[in-house]
Amino acid sequence: MLINQKKAGELLRKYSIKTPKTIIFKETEFNKKIKYPVVLKVDSPKIIHKSDFGVIFLNLQNKEEVNRALKTQNTILKMNNITDYNFIVQEMVTGTELIMGMKRDETFGPVILLGIGGIFVEILKDTSMKIAPLKKKECYDMIEKLKAKKLLEGYRNTKKVNKDAIVDVLLKLSKLSIDQKHISEIDFNPVIVNEKKAIVVDARLIENGS
C-alpha cells in the first residue's frame, strides 16, 4: 500500500531527511502563507506517478497562480473519478536532480539505488546500487560509479554540488530501510542537490503486501 504524503513526511523527518517546506490541505482554495515560487501537487493512493496525470504545476509565483492551477487539478481529479486526495504546496528548490531508492530483495534485503534524475533518467539509465546497510565510503563509491558524475562536479555553467549532502541522504535512507522492515519500496524522485544541501522533493513509500 502506498503511504500517504503526510505519513511519509513524518517518517523522513524522523530520520532527519531534509524536505522542502510543505503545506498539505484539502480545500479548493489556497490561502496559506509560504515563500514563492512554489510547486502544486496532488497526493492520492490512486495516483502513483503524479506527472503521468498532469497534476504537477511548477514555478507558481503567487496565490492567484496557485488557485488557477487548483481549478485545473480539480477538473483532472473529477475526470478520473478520484475522490480520495489532498493538495500539496511546496517551496521550489533549485539544483541538480538525482533519484534515490530502495527495493527489498528476498535474498539480499534492502538494495539502495542512486542515479542521475530529471530529463536524463530514461535516456541515460545512469544508476549505481549497493546492499544496505551502507557505510560512508560505499556512498561515495556509488557517486563515483555514475557515468554522468561530471554533472555533479560543476559541468559548464553549473555549480559543483555538495557530495557530502548526497552521502548524508544515502546513509539515512539506508538506516530507514534497515529499521522499517514493513516498507518494501522507497522512491525519492527527485532529490535536488546544490552547493549547500540535498533535499528530497518527492517521496513514494510502499508498505509490504501491496
PDB file of N, CA and C in Angstrom, residues 44-112:
ATOM      1  N   SER A  44      -2.621  11.188  -3.691  1.00  0.00           N
ATOM      2  CA  SER A  44      -3.751  10.265  -3.701  1.00  0.00           C
ATOM      3  C   SER A  44      -3.242   8.843  -3.885  1.00  0.00           C
ATOM      4  N   PRO A  45      -3.842   7.869  -3.182  1.00  0.00           N
ATOM      5  CA  PRO A  45      -3.443   6.471  -3.393  1.00  0.00           C
ATOM      6  C   PRO A  45      -3.745   5.979  -4.804  1.00  0.00           C
ATOM      7  N   LYS A  46      -4.593   6.701  -5.519  1.00  0.00           N
ATOM      8  CA  LYS A  46      -4.938   6.337  -6.902  1.00  0.00           C
ATOM      9  C   LYS A  46      -3.912   6.859  -7.908  1.00  0.00           C
ATOM     10  N   ILE A  47      -3.025   7.770  -7.441  1.00  0.00           N
ATOM     11  CA  ILE A  47      -2.048   8.380  -8.346  1.00  0.00           C
ATOM     12  C   ILE A  47      -0.651   7.974  -7.899  1.00  0.00           C
ATOM     13  N   ILE A  48      -0.039   7.052  -8.627  1.00  0.00           N
ATOM     14  CA  ILE A  48       1.308   6.596  -8.286  1.00  0.00           C
ATOM     15  C   ILE A  48       2.349   7.545  -8.869  1.00  0.00           C
ATOM     16  N   HIS A  49       2.231   7.854 -10.153  1.00  0.00           N
ATOM     17  CA  HIS A  49       3.168   8.761 -10.815  1.00  0.00           C
ATOM     18  C   HIS A  49       2.430  10.054 -11.159  1.00  0.00           C
ATOM     19  N   LYS A  50       2.690  11.090 -10.374  1.00  0.00           N
ATOM     20  CA  LYS A  50       1.932  12.346 -10.491  1.00  0.00           C
ATOM     21  C   LYS A  50       2.070  13.003 -11.858  1.00  0.00           C
ATOM     22  N   SER A  51       3.272  12.913 -12.448  1.00  0.00           N
ATOM     23  CA  SER A  51       3.495  13.580 -13.738  1.00  0.00           C
ATOM     24  C   SER A  51       2.640  12.961 -14.842  1.00  0.00           C
ATOM     25  N   ASP A  52       2.342  11.662 -14.732  1.00  0.00           N
ATOM     26  CA  ASP A  52       1.520  10.990 -15.742  1.00  0.00           C
ATOM     27  C   ASP A  52       0.089  11.522 -15.755  1.00  0.00           C
ATOM     28  N   PHE A  53      -0.372  12.020 -14.622  1.00  0.00           N
ATOM     29  CA  PHE A  53      -1.735  12.529 -14.515  1.00  0.00           C
ATOM     30  C   PHE A  53      -1.828  14.019 -14.825  1.00  0.00           C
ATOM     31  N   GLY A  54      -0.694  14.685 -14.972  1.00  0.00           N
ATOM     32  CA  GLY A  54      -0.710  16.123 -15.243  1.00  0.00           C
ATOM     33  C   GLY A  54      -1.150  16.950 -14.053  1.00  0.00           C
ATOM     34  N   VAL A  55      -0.842  16.471 -12.831  1.00  0.00           N
ATOM     35  CA  VAL A  55      -1.273  17.195 -11.632  1.00  0.00           C
ATOM     36  C   VAL A  55      -0.109  17.862 -10.901  1.00  0.00           C
ATOM     37  N   ILE A  56       1.006  18.068 -11.601  1.00  0.00           N
ATOM     38  CA  ILE A  56       2.126  18.815 -11.023  1.00  0.00           C
ATOM     39  C   ILE A  56       2.245  20.148 -11.748  1.00  0.00           C
ATOM     40  N   PHE A  57       2.247  21.227 -10.974  1.00  0.00           N
ATOM     41  CA  PHE A  57       2.404  22.571 -11.528  1.00  0.00           C
ATOM     42  C   PHE A  57       3.619  23.216 -10.868  1.00  0.00           C
ATOM     43  N   LEU A  58       4.586  23.627 -11.695  1.00  0.00           N
ATOM     44  CA  LEU A  58       5.855  24.155 -11.198  1.00  0.00           C
ATOM     45  C   LEU A  58       5.913  25.672 -11.289  1.00  0.00           C
ATOM     46  N   ASN A  59       6.772  26.236 -10.433  1.00  0.00           N
ATOM     47  CA  ASN A  59       7.155  27.647 -10.542  1.00  0.00           C
ATOM     48  C   ASN A  59       5.960  28.606 -10.469  1.00  0.00           C
ATOM     49  N   LEU A  60       5.010  28.311  -9.594  1.00  0.00           N
ATOM     50  CA  LEU A  60       3.868  29.211  -9.388  1.00  0.00           C
ATOM     51  C   LEU A  60       4.324  30.386  -8.527  1.00  0.00           C
ATOM     52  N   GLN A  61       4.043  31.597  -8.988  1.00  0.00           N
ATOM     53  CA  GLN A  61       4.667  32.792  -8.419  1.00  0.00           C
ATOM     54  C   GLN A  61       3.859  33.487  -7.324  1.00  0.00           C
ATOM     55  N   ASN A  62       2.578  33.163  -7.218  1.00  0.00           N
ATOM     56  CA  ASN A  62       1.751  33.835  -6.213  1.00  0.00           C
ATOM     57  C   ASN A  62       0.489  33.003  -5.941  1.00  0.00           C
ATOM     58  N   LYS A  63      -0.314  33.486  -4.984  1.00  0.00           N
ATOM     59  CA  LYS A  63      -1.523  32.775  -4.567  1.00  0.00           C
ATOM     60  C   LYS A  63      -2.524  32.623  -5.714  1.00  0.00           C
ATOM     61  N   GLU A  64      -2.602  33.657  -6.556  1.00  0.00           N
ATOM     62  CA  GLU A  64      -3.554  33.620  -7.678  1.00  0.00           C
ATOM     63  C   GLU A  64      -3.204  32.495  -8.648  1.00  0.00           C
ATOM     64  N   GLU A  65      -1.905  32.342  -8.952  1.00  0.00           N
ATOM     65  CA  GLU A  65      -1.483  31.271  -9.859  1.00  0.00           C
ATOM     66  C   GLU A  65      -1.755  29.895  -9.244  1.00  0.00           C
ATOM     67  N   VAL A  66      -1.556  29.780  -7.936  1.00  0.00           N
ATOM     68  CA  VAL A  66      -1.848  28.512  -7.253  1.00  0.00           C
ATOM     69  C   VAL A  66      -3.325  28.163  -7.383  1.00  0.00           C
ATOM     70  N   ASN A  67      -4.184  29.140  -7.167  1.00  0.00           N
ATOM     71  CA  ASN A  67      -5.625  28.874  -7.212  1.00  0.00           C
ATOM     72  C   ASN A  67      -6.120  28.566  -8.624  1.00  0.00           C
ATOM     73  N   ARG A  68      -5.481  29.169  -9.635  1.00  0.00           N
ATOM     74  CA  ARG A  68      -5.832  28.819 -11.023  1.00  0.00           C
ATOM     75  C   ARG A  68      -5.450  27.367 -11.308  1.00  0.00           C
ATOM     76  N   ALA A  69      -4.267  26.986 -10.831  1.00  0.00           N
ATOM     77  CA  ALA A  69      -3.810  25.603 -11.026  1.00  0.00           C
ATOM     78  C   ALA A  69      -4.693  24.617 -10.252  1.00  0.00           C
ATOM     79  N   LEU A  70      -5.177  25.035  -9.094  1.00  0.00           N
ATOM     80  CA  LEU A  70      -6.071  24.180  -8.308  1.00  0.00           C
ATOM     81  C   LEU A  70      -7.346  23.839  -9.074  1.00  0.00           C
ATOM     82  N   LYS A  71      -7.875  24.815  -9.800  1.00  0.00           N
ATOM     83  CA  LYS A  71      -9.081  24.578 -10.600  1.00  0.00           C
ATOM     84  C   LYS A  71      -8.822  23.507 -11.660  1.00  0.00           C
ATOM     85  N   THR A  72      -7.649  23.596 -12.288  1.00  0.00           N
ATOM     86  CA  THR A  72      -7.286  22.587 -13.291  1.00  0.00           C
ATOM     87  C   THR A  72      -7.148  21.215 -12.643  1.00  0.00           C
ATOM     88  N   GLN A  73      -6.493  21.175 -11.475  1.00  0.00           N
ATOM     89  CA  GLN A  73      -6.336  19.901 -10.768  1.00  0.00           C
ATOM     90  C   GLN A  73      -7.692  19.282 -10.424  1.00  0.00           C
ATOM     91  N   ASN A  74      -8.614  20.112  -9.954  1.00  0.00           N
ATOM     92  CA  ASN A  74      -9.947  19.616  -9.604  1.00  0.00           C
ATOM     93  C   ASN A  74     -10.654  19.001 -10.808  1.00  0.00           C
ATOM     94  N   THR A  75     -10.478  19.633 -11.964  1.00  0.00           N
ATOM     95  CA  THR A  75     -11.073  19.109 -13.196  1.00  0.00           C
ATOM     96  C   THR A  75     -10.492  17.743 -13.537  1.00  0.00           C
ATOM     97  N   ILE A  76      -9.153  17.624 -13.434  1.00  0.00           N
ATOM     98  CA  ILE A  76      -8.480  16.352 -13.726  1.00  0.00           C
ATOM     99  C   ILE A  76      -8.941  15.262 -12.763  1.00  0.00           C
ATOM    100  N   LEU A  77      -9.062  15.603 -11.484  1.00  0.00           N
ATOM    101  CA  LEU A  77      -9.493  14.627 -10.479  1.00  0.00           C
ATOM    102  C   LEU A  77     -10.912  14.133 -10.749  1.00  0.00           C
ATOM    103  N   LYS A  78     -11.801  15.057 -11.108  1.00  0.00           N
ATOM    104  CA  LYS A  78     -13.190  14.678 -11.402  1.00  0.00           C
ATOM    105  C   LYS A  78     -13.273  13.800 -12.650  1.00  0.00           C
ATOM    106  N   MET A  79     -12.479  14.154 -13.679  1.00  0.00           N
ATOM    107  CA  MET A  79     -12.477  13.370 -14.919  1.00  0.00           C
ATOM    108  C   MET A  79     -12.031  11.930 -14.677  1.00  0.00           C
ATOM    109  N   ASN A  80     -11.154  11.741 -13.691  1.00  0.00           N
ATOM    110  CA  ASN A  80     -10.628  10.406 -13.393  1.00  0.00           C
ATOM    111  C   ASN A  80     -11.324   9.744 -12.199  1.00  0.00           C
ATOM    112  N   ASN A  81     -12.434  10.368 -11.753  1.00  0.00           N
ATOM    113  CA  ASN A  81     -13.226   9.822 -10.638  1.00  0.00           C
ATOM    114  C   ASN A  81     -12.387   9.569  -9.384  1.00  0.00           C
ATOM    115  N   ILE A  82     -11.476  10.498  -9.103  1.00  0.00           N
ATOM    116  CA  ILE A  82     -10.627  10.388  -7.912  1.00  0.00           C
ATOM    117  C   ILE A  82     -11.218  11.270  -6.811  1.00  0.00           C
ATOM    118  N   THR A  83     -11.586  10.646  -5.695  1.00  0.00           N
ATOM    119  CA  THR A  83     -12.207  11.388  -4.592  1.00  0.00           C
ATOM    120  C   THR A  83     -11.352  11.400  -3.325  1.00  0.00           C
ATOM    121  N   ASP A  84     -10.389  10.477  -3.244  1.00  0.00           N
ATOM    122  CA  ASP A  84      -9.517  10.387  -2.068  1.00  0.00           C
ATOM    123  C   ASP A  84      -8.195  11.091  -2.384  1.00  0.00           C
ATOM    124  N   TYR A  85      -8.049  12.317  -1.934  1.00  0.00           N
ATOM    125  CA  TYR A  85      -6.852  13.092  -2.291  1.00  0.00           C
ATOM    126  C   TYR A  85      -6.641  14.250  -1.322  1.00  0.00           C
ATOM    127  N   ASN A  86      -5.420  14.772  -1.339  1.00  0.00           N
ATOM    128  CA  ASN A  86      -5.062  16.039  -0.700  1.00  0.00           C
ATOM    129  C   ASN A  86      -4.228  16.833  -1.685  1.00  0.00           C
ATOM    130  N   PHE A  87      -4.240  18.144  -1.544  1.00  0.00           N
ATOM    131  CA  PHE A  87      -3.372  19.007  -2.331  1.00  0.00           C
ATOM    132  C   PHE A  87      -2.092  19.279  -1.541  1.00  0.00           C
ATOM    133  N   ILE A  88      -0.998  19.486  -2.269  1.00  0.00           N
ATOM    134  CA  ILE A  88       0.297  19.761  -1.644  1.00  0.00           C
ATOM    135  C   ILE A  88       0.921  20.983  -2.305  1.00  0.00           C
ATOM    136  N   VAL A  89       1.329  21.939  -1.485  1.00  0.00           N
ATOM    137  CA  VAL A  89       2.106  23.077  -1.970  1.00  0.00           C
ATOM    138  C   VAL A  89       3.480  23.007  -1.318  1.00  0.00           C
ATOM    139  N   GLN A  90       4.532  23.100  -2.148  1.00  0.00           N
ATOM    140  CA  GLN A  90       5.907  23.045  -1.653  1.00  0.00           C
ATOM    141  C   GLN A  90       6.714  24.211  -2.198  1.00  0.00           C
ATOM    142  N   GLU A  91       7.637  24.701  -1.373  1.00  0.00           N
ATOM    143  CA  GLU A  91       8.580  25.702  -1.863  1.00  0.00           C
ATOM    144  C   GLU A  91       9.459  25.086  -2.946  1.00  0.00           C
ATOM    145  N   MET A  92       9.737  25.861  -4.001  1.00  0.00           N
ATOM    146  CA  MET A  92      10.603  25.395  -5.094  1.00  0.00           C
ATOM    147  C   MET A  92      12.050  25.301  -4.608  1.00  0.00           C
ATOM    148  N   VAL A  93      12.742  24.269  -5.059  1.00  0.00           N
ATOM    149  CA  VAL A  93      14.163  24.090  -4.756  1.00  0.00           C
ATOM    150  C   VAL A  93      14.908  23.970  -6.076  1.00  0.00           C
ATOM    151  N   THR A  94      16.038  24.658  -6.197  1.00  0.00           N
ATOM    152  CA  THR A  94      16.807  24.604  -7.445  1.00  0.00           C
ATOM    153  C   THR A  94      18.109  23.827  -7.241  1.00  0.00           C
ATOM    154  N   GLY A  95      18.556  23.175  -8.313  1.00  0.00           N
ATOM    155  CA  GLY A  95      19.790  22.413  -8.256  1.00  0.00           C
ATOM    156  C   GLY A  95      19.755  21.272  -9.263  1.00  0.00           C
ATOM    157  N   THR A  96      20.645  20.312  -9.082  1.00  0.00           N
ATOM    158  CA  THR A  96      20.741  19.144  -9.955  1.00  0.00           C
ATOM    159  C   THR A  96      19.828  18.037  -9.425  1.00  0.00           C
ATOM    160  N   GLU A  97      19.112  17.383 -10.334  1.00  0.00           N
ATOM    161  CA  GLU A  97      18.165  16.345  -9.924  1.00  0.00           C
ATOM    162  C   GLU A  97      18.821  14.965  -9.882  1.00  0.00           C
ATOM    163  N   LEU A  98      18.628  14.298  -8.751  1.00  0.00           N
ATOM    164  CA  LEU A  98      19.042  12.905  -8.590  1.00  0.00           C
ATOM    165  C   LEU A  98      17.821  12.059  -8.257  1.00  0.00           C
ATOM    166  N   ILE A  99      17.978  10.754  -8.370  1.00  0.00           N
ATOM    167  CA  ILE A  99      16.980   9.830  -7.844  1.00  0.00           C
ATOM    168  C   ILE A  99      17.672   8.916  -6.834  1.00  0.00           C
ATOM    169  N   MET A 100      16.961   8.572  -5.787  1.00  0.00           N
ATOM    170  CA  MET A 100      17.429   7.582  -4.819  1.00  0.00           C
ATOM    171  C   MET A 100      16.269   6.647  -4.535  1.00  0.00           C
ATOM    172  N   GLY A 101      16.597   5.418  -4.182  1.00  0.00           N
ATOM    173  CA  GLY A 101      15.514   4.494  -3.901  1.00  0.00           C
ATOM    174  C   GLY A 101      15.980   3.259  -3.165  1.00  0.00           C
ATOM    175  N   MET A 102      15.002   2.441  -2.795  1.00  0.00           N
ATOM    176  CA  MET A 102      15.272   1.167  -2.128  1.00  0.00           C
ATOM    177  C   MET A 102      14.244   0.140  -2.580  1.00  0.00           C
ATOM    178  N   LYS A 103      14.716  -1.067  -2.851  1.00  0.00           N
ATOM    179  CA  LYS A 103      13.829  -2.215  -3.067  1.00  0.00           C
ATOM    180  C   LYS A 103      14.296  -3.334  -2.148  1.00  0.00           C
ATOM    181  N   ARG A 104      13.339  -3.955  -1.477  1.00  0.00           N
ATOM    182  CA  ARG A 104      13.672  -5.011  -0.528  1.00  0.00           C
ATOM    183  C   ARG A 104      13.701  -6.359  -1.257  1.00  0.00           C
ATOM    184  N   ASP A 105      14.891  -6.895  -1.397  1.00  0.00           N
ATOM    185  CA  ASP A 105      15.082  -8.172  -2.087  1.00  0.00           C
ATOM    186  C   ASP A 105      14.930  -9.330  -1.093  1.00  0.00           C
ATOM    187  N   GLU A 106      14.276 -10.396  -1.526  1.00  0.00           N
ATOM    188  CA  GLU A 106      14.026 -11.539  -0.636  1.00  0.00           C
ATOM    189  C   GLU A 106      15.320 -12.183  -0.153  1.00  0.00           C
ATOM    190  N   THR A 107      16.349 -12.132  -0.984  1.00  0.00           N
ATOM    191  CA  THR A 107      17.626 -12.765  -0.634  1.00  0.00           C
ATOM    192  C   THR A 107      18.585 -11.800   0.054  1.00  0.00           C
ATOM    193  N   PHE A 108      18.752 -10.612  -0.532  1.00  0.00           N
ATOM    194  CA  PHE A 108      19.787  -9.685  -0.068  1.00  0.00           C
ATOM    195  C   PHE A 108      19.281  -8.624   0.909  1.00  0.00           C
ATOM    196  N   GLY A 109      17.982  -8.486   1.036  1.00  0.00           N
ATOM    197  CA  GLY A 109      17.456  -7.417   1.885  1.00  0.00           C
ATOM    198  C   GLY A 109      17.349  -6.114   1.108  1.00  0.00           C
ATOM    199  N   PRO A 110      17.406  -4.971   1.812  1.00  0.00           N
ATOM    200  CA  PRO A 110      17.233  -3.685   1.125  1.00  0.00           C
ATOM    201  C   PRO A 110      18.407  -3.338   0.206  1.00  0.00           C
ATOM    202  N   VAL A 111      18.086  -3.066  -1.058  1.00  0.00           N
ATOM    203  CA  VAL A 111      19.090  -2.650  -2.045  1.00  0.00           C
ATOM    204  C   VAL A 111      18.864  -1.169  -2.334  1.00  0.00           C
ATOM    205  N   ILE A 112      19.914  -0.375  -2.150  1.00  0.00           N
ATOM    206  CA  ILE A 112      19.830   1.083  -2.299  1.00  0.00           C
ATOM    207  C   ILE A 112      20.303   1.493  -3.689  1.00  0.00           C
TER     208      ILE A 112
END
